[in-house]
Coordinates of C-alpha atoms in Angstrom, one line a residue:
M1 CA -28.3 -32.8 -3.4
S2 CA -30.2 -29.7 -4.7
D3 CA -33.6 -30.0 -6.3
I4 CA -32.3 -28.4 -9.5
I5 CA -29.5 -30.9 -9.9
A6 CA -31.9 -33.7 -9.1
K7 CA -34.3 -32.4 -11.8
L8 CA -31.4 -32.2 -14.3
R9 CA -30.8 -35.9 -13.8
D10 CA -34.3 -36.7 -14.9
T11 CA -35.1 -34.0 -17.5
S12 CA -34.4 -33.9 -21.2
F13 CA -31.5 -31.8 -22.3
A14 CA -33.5 -30.4 -25.2
D15 CA -33.9 -27.0 -23.5
L16 CA -30.4 -26.8 -22.0
H17 CA -27.2 -25.6 -23.6
P18 CA -25.5 -28.4 -25.5
N19 CA -22.5 -28.2 -23.2
E20 CA -24.7 -29.6 -20.4
R21 CA -25.3 -32.9 -22.1
L22 CA -21.6 -33.0 -23.1
K23 CA -20.5 -32.7 -19.5
V24 CA -22.9 -35.3 -18.1
E25 CA -22.1 -37.9 -20.9
S26 CA -18.3 -37.3 -20.9
D27 CA -17.5 -40.0 -18.3
Y28 CA -16.1 -37.3 -16.0
L29 CA -14.4 -35.2 -18.6
R30 CA -12.9 -38.1 -20.6
G31 CA -15.1 -38.2 -23.7
K32 CA -13.2 -39.3 -26.7
L33 CA -10.1 -37.3 -25.8
M34 CA -7.8 -40.4 -25.9
E35 CA -8.9 -41.2 -29.5
D36 CA -8.7 -37.6 -30.6
M37 CA -5.2 -37.1 -29.2
A38 CA -4.0 -40.3 -31.0
D39 CA -5.3 -39.1 -34.4
R40 CA -2.2 -37.8 -36.3
A41 CA -4.1 -37.1 -39.5
T42 CA -5.0 -33.7 -38.3
G43 CA -3.5 -31.1 -35.9
A44 CA -7.0 -30.5 -34.5
I45 CA -9.4 -32.3 -32.2
S46 CA -13.2 -32.6 -32.4
E47 CA -15.5 -29.8 -31.2
D48 CA -16.7 -31.9 -28.2
A49 CA -13.1 -32.7 -27.3
T50 CA -12.2 -29.1 -27.5
Q51 CA -14.9 -28.2 -24.9
L52 CA -13.6 -31.0 -22.6
T53 CA -9.9 -30.0 -22.9
K54 CA -10.8 -26.7 -21.2
F55 CA -11.4 -28.5 -17.9
H56 CA -7.9 -29.9 -18.2
G57 CA -6.3 -26.4 -18.7
F58 CA -5.9 -26.0 -22.4
Y59 CA -7.8 -25.4 -25.6
Q60 CA -7.4 -25.4 -29.3
Q61 CA -6.4 -22.3 -31.3
D62 CA -5.0 -21.6 -34.7
D63 CA -2.7 -18.9 -36.1
R64 CA -5.1 -16.4 -37.6
D65 CA -2.3 -14.6 -39.4
L66 CA -1.8 -17.7 -41.5
R67 CA -5.5 -18.6 -42.2
S68 CA -5.8 -17.1 -45.7
E69 CA -2.4 -18.4 -46.8
R70 CA -3.0 -21.9 -45.6
R71 CA -6.5 -21.9 -47.1
H72 CA -5.0 -20.8 -50.5
Q73 CA -2.5 -23.7 -50.1
K74 CA -5.4 -26.1 -49.4
L75 CA -4.0 -26.8 -45.9
E76 CA -6.0 -26.9 -42.7
P77 CA -5.5 -24.0 -40.3
L78 CA -2.2 -24.2 -38.3
Y79 CA -3.8 -25.7 -35.2
S80 CA -2.1 -25.6 -31.8
F81 CA -3.0 -25.4 -28.1
M82 CA -3.0 -22.7 -25.5
V83 CA -1.9 -24.3 -22.2
R84 CA -2.5 -22.6 -18.9
L85 CA -1.0 -23.6 -15.5
R86 CA -2.8 -24.0 -12.2
L87 CA -0.6 -21.9 -10.0
P88 CA -2.5 -20.6 -6.9
G89 CA -0.9 -17.4 -5.7
G90 CA 1.5 -17.3 -8.6
L91 CA 4.7 -18.6 -6.9
V92 CA 7.4 -20.7 -8.6
T93 CA 10.8 -21.7 -7.4
P94 CA 13.9 -21.0 -9.5
E95 CA 14.1 -24.7 -10.3
Q96 CA 10.5 -24.7 -11.5
W97 CA 11.1 -21.5 -13.5
L98 CA 13.9 -23.1 -15.4
T99 CA 11.7 -26.1 -16.2
L100 CA 8.9 -23.8 -17.4
D101 CA 11.4 -21.8 -19.5
D102 CA 12.7 -25.0 -21.1
V103 CA 9.2 -26.2 -21.8
A104 CA 8.4 -22.9 -23.6
R105 CA 11.4 -23.3 -25.9
R106 CA 11.0 -27.0 -26.5
Y107 CA 7.3 -27.5 -26.9
A108 CA 5.7 -24.0 -27.3
N109 CA 6.5 -20.8 -29.2
G110 CA 9.5 -19.8 -27.2
T111 CA 7.8 -17.3 -24.9
L112 CA 6.2 -17.3 -21.4
R113 CA 3.0 -15.3 -21.0
I114 CA 1.9 -14.1 -17.5
T115 CA -1.9 -13.9 -17.4
T116 CA -4.1 -11.6 -15.4
R117 CA -4.9 -14.6 -13.2
Q118 CA -1.4 -14.8 -11.7
T119 CA -0.2 -17.8 -13.8
F120 CA 1.6 -18.7 -17.0
Q121 CA 0.0 -19.7 -20.3
Y122 CA 1.8 -21.1 -23.3
H123 CA 0.9 -20.6 -26.9
G124 CA 1.8 -22.6 -30.0
V125 CA 1.8 -26.1 -28.4
F126 CA 1.3 -28.5 -31.2
K127 CA -0.8 -31.7 -30.8
E128 CA 2.2 -34.0 -31.1
N129 CA 4.0 -32.0 -28.3
L130 CA 1.0 -31.6 -25.9
R131 CA 1.5 -34.7 -23.7
S132 CA 5.3 -34.1 -23.4
H133 CA 4.6 -30.5 -22.5
L134 CA 2.1 -31.5 -19.7
Q135 CA 4.3 -34.3 -18.4
A136 CA 7.4 -32.0 -18.2
V137 CA 5.3 -29.5 -16.2
N138 CA 4.0 -32.2 -14.0
Q139 CA 7.5 -33.3 -13.2
A140 CA 8.0 -29.8 -11.8
M141 CA 5.1 -30.4 -9.4
I142 CA 2.7 -28.2 -11.4
D143 CA -0.4 -29.1 -13.4
T144 CA -3.0 -27.5 -15.6
I145 CA -6.1 -29.1 -14.0
A146 CA -9.1 -26.7 -13.9
A147 CA -7.2 -23.7 -15.4
C148 CA -10.1 -23.4 -17.8
G149 CA -13.6 -24.8 -18.1
D150 CA -16.8 -24.7 -16.0
V151 CA -15.0 -25.2 -12.7
N152 CA -13.1 -23.1 -10.2
R153 CA -10.2 -21.4 -11.9
N154 CA -6.7 -20.4 -10.7
V155 CA -7.1 -18.8 -7.2
I156 CA -5.4 -15.4 -7.0
C157 CA -4.2 -13.3 -4.1
T158 CA -2.3 -10.2 -3.2
A159 CA 1.1 -10.8 -4.6
N160 CA 4.3 -11.9 -2.7
P161 CA 3.8 -14.2 0.3
Y162 CA 7.2 -13.0 1.8
R163 CA 6.1 -9.4 2.4
S164 CA 4.5 -10.2 5.8
R165 CA 2.8 -13.0 7.8
A166 CA -0.5 -11.8 6.5
H167 CA 0.6 -12.2 2.9
R168 CA 1.9 -15.7 3.6
E169 CA -1.4 -16.6 5.2
V170 CA -3.5 -15.5 2.1
Y171 CA -1.0 -17.3 -0.2
D172 CA -1.6 -20.5 1.8
L173 CA -5.3 -19.8 1.8
A174 CA -5.3 -19.5 -2.0
H175 CA -3.7 -23.0 -2.2
A176 CA -6.2 -24.4 0.3
I177 CA -9.2 -23.0 -1.7
S178 CA -7.8 -24.4 -4.9
T179 CA -7.4 -27.8 -3.4
R180 CA -10.9 -27.8 -1.8
L181 CA -12.6 -26.8 -5.1
L182 CA -10.5 -29.0 -7.4
P183 CA -12.4 -31.6 -9.5
R184 CA -11.7 -35.1 -8.4
T185 CA -11.9 -36.9 -11.8
R186 CA -8.7 -38.8 -12.7
A187 CA -9.2 -38.1 -16.4
Y188 CA -6.3 -35.7 -16.7
H189 CA -3.9 -38.2 -15.1
E190 CA -5.0 -41.0 -17.3
I191 CA -5.2 -39.3 -20.7
F192 CA -2.1 -37.0 -20.4
L193 CA 0.1 -38.4 -17.7
G194 CA -0.3 -42.2 -18.4
E195 CA -2.0 -43.2 -15.2
E196 CA -3.9 -46.5 -15.6
R197 CA -7.6 -46.6 -14.8
V198 CA -8.4 -49.2 -12.2
A199 CA -10.8 -51.8 -13.8
G200 CA -13.7 -52.9 -11.7
G201 CA -13.2 -50.4 -9.0
E202 CA -15.7 -48.2 -7.3
E203 CA -17.6 -45.8 -9.6
E204 CA -15.9 -42.4 -9.9
Q205 CA -17.5 -39.5 -8.0
E206 CA -17.5 -35.7 -8.2
P207 CA -18.8 -35.0 -4.7
L208 CA -18.7 -31.2 -5.2
Y209 CA -19.3 -30.7 -8.9
T210 CA -21.4 -33.8 -9.7
R211 CA -21.5 -34.9 -13.4
H212 CA -22.9 -31.5 -14.3
Y213 CA -20.0 -29.4 -13.1
L214 CA -20.8 -25.6 -13.0
P215 CA -22.9 -23.6 -15.4
R216 CA -19.8 -21.5 -16.2
K217 CA -16.4 -20.6 -14.9
F218 CA -15.9 -19.6 -11.3
K219 CA -13.1 -17.2 -10.1
V220 CA -11.8 -16.5 -6.6
A221 CA -9.6 -13.7 -5.4
I222 CA -8.1 -12.7 -2.0
A223 CA -6.9 -9.2 -1.2
I224 CA -5.1 -7.5 1.7
P225 CA -6.1 -3.8 2.0
P226 CA -5.1 -1.2 1.2
E227 CA -3.9 -2.9 -2.0
N228 CA -6.4 -4.2 -4.5
D229 CA -3.9 -5.5 -7.0
V230 CA -6.2 -8.5 -7.7
D231 CA -9.1 -6.3 -8.7
L232 CA -11.1 -8.2 -6.1
F233 CA -14.6 -6.9 -7.1
A234 CA -14.2 -8.4 -10.6
H235 CA -14.6 -12.0 -9.4
D236 CA -17.3 -14.4 -8.6
L237 CA -16.1 -14.7 -5.0
G238 CA -13.7 -12.5 -3.1
F239 CA -12.2 -12.5 0.4
I240 CA -10.9 -9.2 1.8
A241 CA -8.6 -9.8 4.7
H242 CA -9.2 -7.9 7.9
V243 CA -5.8 -7.4 9.6
E244 CA -5.2 -6.1 13.1
A245 CA -1.7 -5.8 14.6
G246 CA -0.4 -7.8 11.7
E247 CA -2.8 -10.7 12.2
I248 CA -5.7 -11.7 10.0
Q249 CA -8.9 -11.7 12.1
G250 CA -11.1 -12.8 9.2
Y251 CA -12.4 -11.9 5.8
N252 CA -15.2 -9.9 4.3
V253 CA -17.0 -12.1 1.7
C254 CA -17.9 -10.6 -1.7
I255 CA -20.0 -12.3 -4.4
G256 CA -21.1 -11.6 -7.9
G257 CA -18.3 -9.9 -9.8
G258 CA -17.4 -10.6 -13.5
M259 CA -16.0 -8.7 -16.5
G260 CA -17.4 -10.3 -19.6
M261 CA -20.2 -9.0 -21.9
T262 CA -21.3 -9.2 -25.5
H263 CA -21.4 -6.2 -27.9
G264 CA -24.9 -5.2 -28.8
E265 CA -26.5 -7.3 -26.0
P266 CA -27.4 -5.0 -23.1
S267 CA -28.6 -8.0 -21.1
T268 CA -24.9 -8.8 -20.7
F269 CA -22.7 -6.5 -18.6
P270 CA -19.7 -6.3 -16.3
R271 CA -20.5 -6.3 -12.6
L272 CA -18.7 -5.6 -9.4
S273 CA -19.2 -7.9 -6.5
D274 CA -21.2 -7.2 -3.3
V275 CA -20.1 -7.6 0.3
I276 CA -22.4 -10.1 2.0
G277 CA -20.7 -10.5 5.4
F278 CA -17.7 -11.5 7.3
C279 CA -16.2 -14.9 8.2
R280 CA -13.4 -16.2 10.5
P281 CA -10.3 -17.7 9.0
D282 CA -11.4 -21.2 9.8
Q283 CA -14.7 -20.7 8.0
V284 CA -13.2 -19.6 4.6
L285 CA -13.1 -23.0 2.9
D286 CA -16.7 -23.8 3.9
V287 CA -17.8 -20.4 2.7
A288 CA -16.0 -20.9 -0.7
E289 CA -17.7 -24.3 -1.1
A290 CA -21.1 -22.9 -0.1
V291 CA -20.9 -20.1 -2.6
L292 CA -19.9 -22.5 -5.4
K293 CA -22.8 -24.9 -4.5
V294 CA -25.3 -22.1 -4.7
Q295 CA -24.1 -21.2 -8.1
R296 CA -23.9 -24.9 -9.1
D297 CA -27.5 -25.4 -8.2
N298 CA -29.0 -22.1 -9.4
G299 CA -26.9 -20.8 -12.3
D300 CA -28.4 -20.6 -15.8
R301 CA -27.7 -23.8 -17.7
H302 CA -29.8 -22.7 -20.8
D303 CA -27.9 -19.5 -21.9
R304 CA -24.1 -19.5 -21.4
K305 CA -24.1 -15.7 -21.8
H306 CA -26.3 -15.5 -18.7
A307 CA -24.6 -18.4 -16.8
R308 CA -22.0 -16.6 -14.6
L309 CA -22.6 -16.1 -10.9
K310 CA -23.1 -12.3 -11.4
Y311 CA -26.3 -13.0 -13.3
T312 CA -27.5 -15.4 -10.6
V313 CA -27.1 -12.6 -8.1
E314 CA -28.8 -10.1 -10.3
D315 CA -31.7 -12.5 -10.9
Y316 CA -32.3 -13.6 -7.4
G317 CA -30.9 -10.7 -5.4
V318 CA -28.0 -10.3 -3.0
E319 CA -30.1 -11.1 0.1
W320 CA -31.4 -14.3 -1.4
F321 CA -27.9 -15.4 -2.3
R322 CA -26.5 -14.7 1.2
T323 CA -29.4 -16.7 2.7
E324 CA -28.6 -19.6 0.5
V325 CA -24.9 -19.5 1.4
E326 CA -25.8 -19.4 5.1
R327 CA -28.2 -22.4 4.6
H328 CA -25.3 -24.4 3.3
L329 CA -23.1 -23.2 6.1
G330 CA -25.6 -23.9 8.8
S331 CA -24.8 -20.6 10.4
A332 CA -25.0 -16.9 9.6
L333 CA -22.2 -14.7 8.4
E334 CA -21.1 -11.9 10.7
A335 CA -21.5 -8.3 9.8
A336 CA -19.0 -6.9 7.4
R337 CA -15.9 -5.1 8.7
D338 CA -14.7 -1.7 7.4
F339 CA -12.0 -1.8 4.7
H340 CA -10.2 0.7 2.5
F341 CA -8.4 0.2 -0.8
E342 CA -6.0 2.7 -2.2
G343 CA -4.7 1.3 -5.5
N344 CA -4.8 -1.7 -7.8
G345 CA -1.3 -1.4 -9.3
D346 CA 2.0 -3.2 -8.5
R347 CA 5.1 -2.2 -6.7
Y348 CA 8.2 -1.8 -8.9
G349 CA 11.9 -1.8 -8.1
W350 CA 13.5 -2.7 -4.7
Y351 CA 11.5 -2.8 -1.5
Q352 CA 11.7 -4.7 1.8
G353 CA 9.3 -7.0 3.5
E354 CA 8.3 -7.3 7.1
D355 CA 11.4 -9.3 7.9
G356 CA 13.8 -7.0 6.1
A357 CA 14.4 -9.2 3.1
W358 CA 14.6 -7.5 -0.3
H359 CA 12.2 -8.0 -3.2
Y360 CA 12.3 -6.6 -6.7
G361 CA 9.1 -5.8 -8.7
L362 CA 9.8 -6.2 -12.5
F363 CA 7.6 -4.7 -15.2
V364 CA 6.7 -7.1 -18.0
Q365 CA 4.9 -5.4 -20.8
N366 CA 1.5 -7.2 -21.2
G367 CA 3.0 -10.2 -19.4
R368 CA 5.1 -11.4 -22.4
L369 CA 8.5 -12.8 -21.4
A370 CA 10.4 -12.9 -24.7
D371 CA 13.7 -11.7 -26.2
T372 CA 13.3 -8.8 -28.6
K373 CA 16.0 -7.9 -31.1
G374 CA 18.0 -4.9 -29.8
G375 CA 15.6 -4.6 -26.9
M376 CA 14.7 -6.2 -23.6
Q377 CA 15.8 -9.8 -23.1
L378 CA 13.3 -10.8 -20.5
L379 CA 13.2 -14.5 -21.2
S380 CA 17.0 -15.0 -21.3
G381 CA 17.5 -12.5 -18.4
M382 CA 15.0 -14.3 -16.1
R383 CA 16.6 -17.7 -17.0
E384 CA 20.0 -16.4 -15.8
I385 CA 18.5 -14.9 -12.7
A386 CA 16.8 -18.2 -11.9
K387 CA 20.1 -20.0 -12.1
V388 CA 21.6 -17.9 -9.3
H389 CA 18.6 -16.8 -7.3
A390 CA 18.0 -18.4 -3.9
G391 CA 14.5 -17.1 -3.3
D392 CA 11.3 -17.6 -5.2
I393 CA 9.6 -15.8 -8.1
V394 CA 6.0 -14.6 -7.9
L395 CA 3.7 -13.6 -10.7
T396 CA 1.2 -10.7 -10.3
T397 CA -2.3 -10.3 -11.6
N398 CA -1.1 -7.1 -13.4
Q399 CA 1.1 -9.4 -15.5
N400 CA 4.4 -8.5 -13.8
L401 CA 6.7 -10.5 -11.6
I402 CA 8.5 -10.2 -8.3
I403 CA 12.0 -11.6 -7.5
T404 CA 11.6 -12.4 -3.8
N405 CA 13.9 -12.9 -0.8
V406 CA 17.0 -11.4 -2.3
S407 CA 19.8 -11.1 0.4
A408 CA 21.8 -7.9 0.6
D409 CA 24.9 -9.5 -0.8
K410 CA 22.9 -10.9 -3.8
R411 CA 21.4 -7.6 -4.8
H412 CA 24.4 -6.6 -6.8
E413 CA 24.4 -9.8 -8.8
I414 CA 20.7 -9.6 -9.6
E415 CA 21.0 -5.9 -10.5
A416 CA 23.9 -6.7 -12.9
L417 CA 21.8 -9.3 -14.7
L418 CA 18.8 -7.0 -14.9
D419 CA 21.1 -4.4 -16.5
R420 CA 22.9 -6.8 -18.8
Y421 CA 19.7 -8.1 -20.3
R422 CA 18.2 -4.6 -20.6
M423 CA 15.3 -5.5 -18.3
T424 CA 15.1 -2.1 -16.5
R425 CA 15.0 0.5 -19.2
N426 CA 13.3 3.8 -18.4
I427 CA 9.6 2.9 -18.4
S428 CA 7.0 5.6 -18.0
P429 CA 4.3 5.4 -15.2
L430 CA 1.7 5.3 -18.0
R431 CA 3.2 2.2 -19.5
K432 CA 3.6 0.5 -16.1
A433 CA -0.1 1.0 -15.5
S434 CA -1.1 -0.5 -18.8
M435 CA -2.4 -4.1 -19.5
A436 CA -3.5 -6.0 -22.6
C437 CA -5.0 -9.4 -23.4
V438 CA -3.4 -11.7 -26.0
A439 CA -5.9 -11.2 -28.9
F440 CA -4.4 -11.8 -32.4
P441 CA -3.0 -14.0 -33.7
T442 CA -4.1 -16.9 -31.5
C443 CA -7.3 -16.0 -29.7
G444 CA -10.3 -17.1 -31.7
L445 CA -12.5 -14.5 -30.0
A446 CA -10.4 -11.5 -30.9
M447 CA -12.1 -8.8 -33.0
A448 CA -9.1 -6.4 -32.9
E449 CA -5.4 -6.3 -31.9
S450 CA -4.5 -5.9 -28.2
E451 CA -1.1 -7.1 -27.0
R452 CA 0.6 -6.4 -30.3
Y453 CA -1.0 -2.9 -30.6
L454 CA -1.2 -1.4 -27.2
P455 CA 2.6 -0.7 -26.8
S456 CA 2.6 1.5 -30.0
L457 CA -0.5 3.3 -28.8
I458 CA 1.2 3.9 -25.4
D459 CA 4.2 5.4 -27.3
K460 CA 1.8 8.0 -28.8
L461 CA 0.0 8.7 -25.6
E462 CA 3.4 9.1 -23.8
G463 CA 4.1 11.9 -26.2
V464 CA 0.9 13.6 -25.4
M465 CA 1.5 13.1 -21.6
H466 CA 4.9 14.8 -22.0
E467 CA 3.5 17.7 -23.9
V468 CA 0.9 18.5 -21.3
G469 CA 3.1 17.9 -18.3
L470 CA 1.7 14.6 -17.2
E471 CA 4.7 12.4 -17.9
Q472 CA 5.0 11.4 -14.2
D473 CA 1.3 10.4 -13.9
A474 CA 0.2 6.8 -13.9
I475 CA -3.2 6.6 -15.7
N476 CA -4.7 3.1 -15.7
V477 CA -5.0 2.0 -19.4
R478 CA -6.3 -1.5 -20.4
M479 CA -7.1 -3.0 -23.8
T480 CA -8.8 -6.2 -24.9
G481 CA -9.4 -7.5 -28.4
C482 CA -13.0 -8.5 -27.6
P483 CA -15.6 -7.7 -25.0
N484 CA -14.9 -10.7 -22.7
G485 CA -12.7 -8.5 -20.6
C486 CA -9.7 -10.7 -19.8
A487 CA -7.5 -7.7 -19.0
R488 CA -10.4 -6.2 -16.9
P489 CA -10.8 -3.2 -19.2
Y490 CA -14.1 -2.1 -17.6
L491 CA -12.3 -1.1 -14.4
A492 CA -9.7 1.1 -16.2
E493 CA -9.6 4.8 -16.2
I494 CA -9.1 4.5 -19.9
G495 CA -10.4 1.2 -21.4
F496 CA -10.2 0.0 -25.0
V497 CA -12.4 -3.0 -26.2
G498 CA -12.0 -4.3 -29.7
K499 CA -14.9 -3.9 -32.1
A500 CA -13.3 -4.6 -35.4
L501 CA -9.8 -4.6 -36.9
G502 CA -8.3 -1.2 -36.0
R503 CA -11.5 0.0 -34.2
Y504 CA -12.3 0.1 -30.5
N505 CA -14.9 1.2 -28.0
L506 CA -13.4 3.7 -25.7
Y507 CA -14.5 3.6 -22.0
L508 CA -13.7 6.2 -19.4
G509 CA -14.2 6.7 -15.7
G510 CA -12.8 3.7 -13.7
N511 CA -10.8 4.5 -10.6
T512 CA -7.4 3.6 -9.3
S513 CA -8.6 1.3 -6.6
G514 CA -10.7 -1.1 -8.8
E515 CA -14.0 -0.1 -7.1
R516 CA -15.8 1.6 -10.0
L517 CA -16.8 0.5 -13.5
N518 CA -16.2 2.8 -16.4
R519 CA -18.6 3.7 -19.1
L520 CA -18.7 3.9 -22.9
Y521 CA -17.5 7.3 -24.2
K522 CA -17.0 6.7 -27.9
E523 CA -18.0 3.7 -29.9
N524 CA -16.1 2.0 -32.8
I525 CA -13.4 4.5 -33.3
D526 CA -10.0 4.3 -35.0
E527 CA -6.6 5.5 -33.8
P528 CA -6.8 9.1 -35.2
T529 CA -10.1 9.6 -33.3
I530 CA -8.7 7.9 -30.2
M531 CA -5.7 10.3 -30.2
N532 CA -7.9 13.4 -30.9
E533 CA -10.2 12.6 -28.1
L534 CA -7.6 11.6 -25.5
T535 CA -5.3 14.5 -26.4
R536 CA -8.1 16.9 -25.7
L537 CA -9.1 15.2 -22.5
L538 CA -5.6 14.9 -21.2
Q539 CA -5.0 18.6 -21.8
R540 CA -8.1 19.4 -19.9
Y541 CA -7.1 17.1 -17.1
A542 CA -3.7 18.8 -16.8
E543 CA -5.3 22.2 -16.7
E544 CA -8.4 21.6 -14.6
R545 CA -7.6 18.7 -12.2
K546 CA -7.7 19.2 -8.4
S547 CA -4.8 18.3 -6.2
G548 CA -4.4 14.5 -6.1
E549 CA -7.3 13.9 -8.4
S550 CA -7.0 10.9 -10.7
F551 CA -8.0 11.0 -14.4
G552 CA -10.9 8.6 -13.8
D553 CA -12.3 10.8 -11.0
F554 CA -11.7 14.0 -13.1
V555 CA -13.7 12.9 -16.2
I556 CA -16.7 12.2 -13.9
R557 CA -16.4 15.4 -11.9
A558 CA -16.0 17.4 -15.1
G559 CA -19.1 15.9 -16.6
V560 CA -17.2 14.2 -19.5
I561 CA -18.8 10.8 -18.6
A562 CA -21.5 9.7 -16.2
E563 CA -20.5 7.5 -13.3
T564 CA -21.6 3.9 -13.5
T565 CA -23.2 3.1 -10.2
A566 CA -23.9 -0.6 -10.9
G567 CA -23.3 -3.2 -13.6
R568 CA -27.0 -3.2 -14.6
H569 CA -26.6 0.5 -15.5
F570 CA -23.4 -0.1 -17.6
H571 CA -25.2 0.4 -20.9
D572 CA -27.4 3.3 -19.8
A573 CA -27.4 6.3 -22.1
P574 CA -24.9 8.9 -21.0
A575 CA -26.3 11.5 -18.6

């Protein structure tokens, strides 16, 4: 046991963040959740219970569109829960899809939302429906454990395990890491699934997390070059597969990435991870556990804004962190292998895998599977496809999905359903390269619109792109309603981060492989200003770009924006 964790056992919590006492005194994440869930006098739960539910994969929200109206009617806010699934690698069977679709319509708001962590989340799950929702998902062999909270989150990997043997291996590895780093408490099973606690048994233990759990969330990603669809460098821990002759020989290990920051606080910043070495396939699980332990024992438990692993690396240094990892391993990491990434987007349309099977990449705008009046019927269409599809369905970290293992004689049937439900309308490369977080009306952190606004902004930008002859170009555009960075906006060629209603910070200069942070270009601007600035820049790009030059590379070469060389320089004044 680390010296720091030992000291935490004996010290006062007075100088630590209140969440630290809550975790330790929660009886392994139980707290008073049972009592709060039984209270039907309110649609809400207590503040402490809200913190604990995050470890179980959901948390309380309310409809912010209705706050004023309900306040006027002397009603409490319309509370509900966001529920997120633990789905390592993002794969579901057609049978599971039908269950998840049914759960969305029976217990949530009638939509499915693909997240940037390769899983589903539900919105609008009311308190009286929460247990039924979780139990229905559990019957489909899926749970929500550790989908939120100060633990390892959903493990993501380069999409579609059926593309090759290497892809199947990283998918299996994502599951193995998820299992290895899973909390051991039975609180979820007792409170929400009806499992009875054994009286008089051995005291419960969390051998990896202890009663303290982690200082903050912990995220793991696995990528297979040349594709960086997972934005590997944006995560606490990343593994880059080294493939020779179709076989994975091992993985480069990366530590210290993270996207979140806080407006006006330059001590907070996004950061890209550093490569610290190479490990063999049979070492990966031990490496993942070692990295988690170093963060567990040394992460900041006083200031949650400074508690992510990226700040531990910044404070102690990359060399120190690697030495601590190797101390836990009992051996040194090997020297890193060369790698090369070419893009961080998804494949769309039909393509074949290594074994000749067909796969279809389907664009889902901002990850929202819903039926729109007179438009795309994504929810109904995928429901019908799941009824006839013999393969699996995979979610991507760019909020899209893949219909996998379609036989040649089934292609026509799938294509007919895609067409019938208007799921394959003409979609521009710009729109396919866009991504947004949920923001309003449910996210309590949102300062501006994101998912509901970005499509209309893309409409306007498409017009500009057409006028200047760039309609076939895919410029990476990402938007979030707050600076926490859920849609990874700080890696985008064009990034928007909400500052206030109708106003955004505009960031420029990310690249198409997810290996460079962008930088603030204009602060707190409205749509007319956004359009004026981007129209001018897109026209310049069309006229002045070099052959094959991306927009993100162009704005740096042309001196529009300075390159961000490291996260600690993210807030530096423009050069």
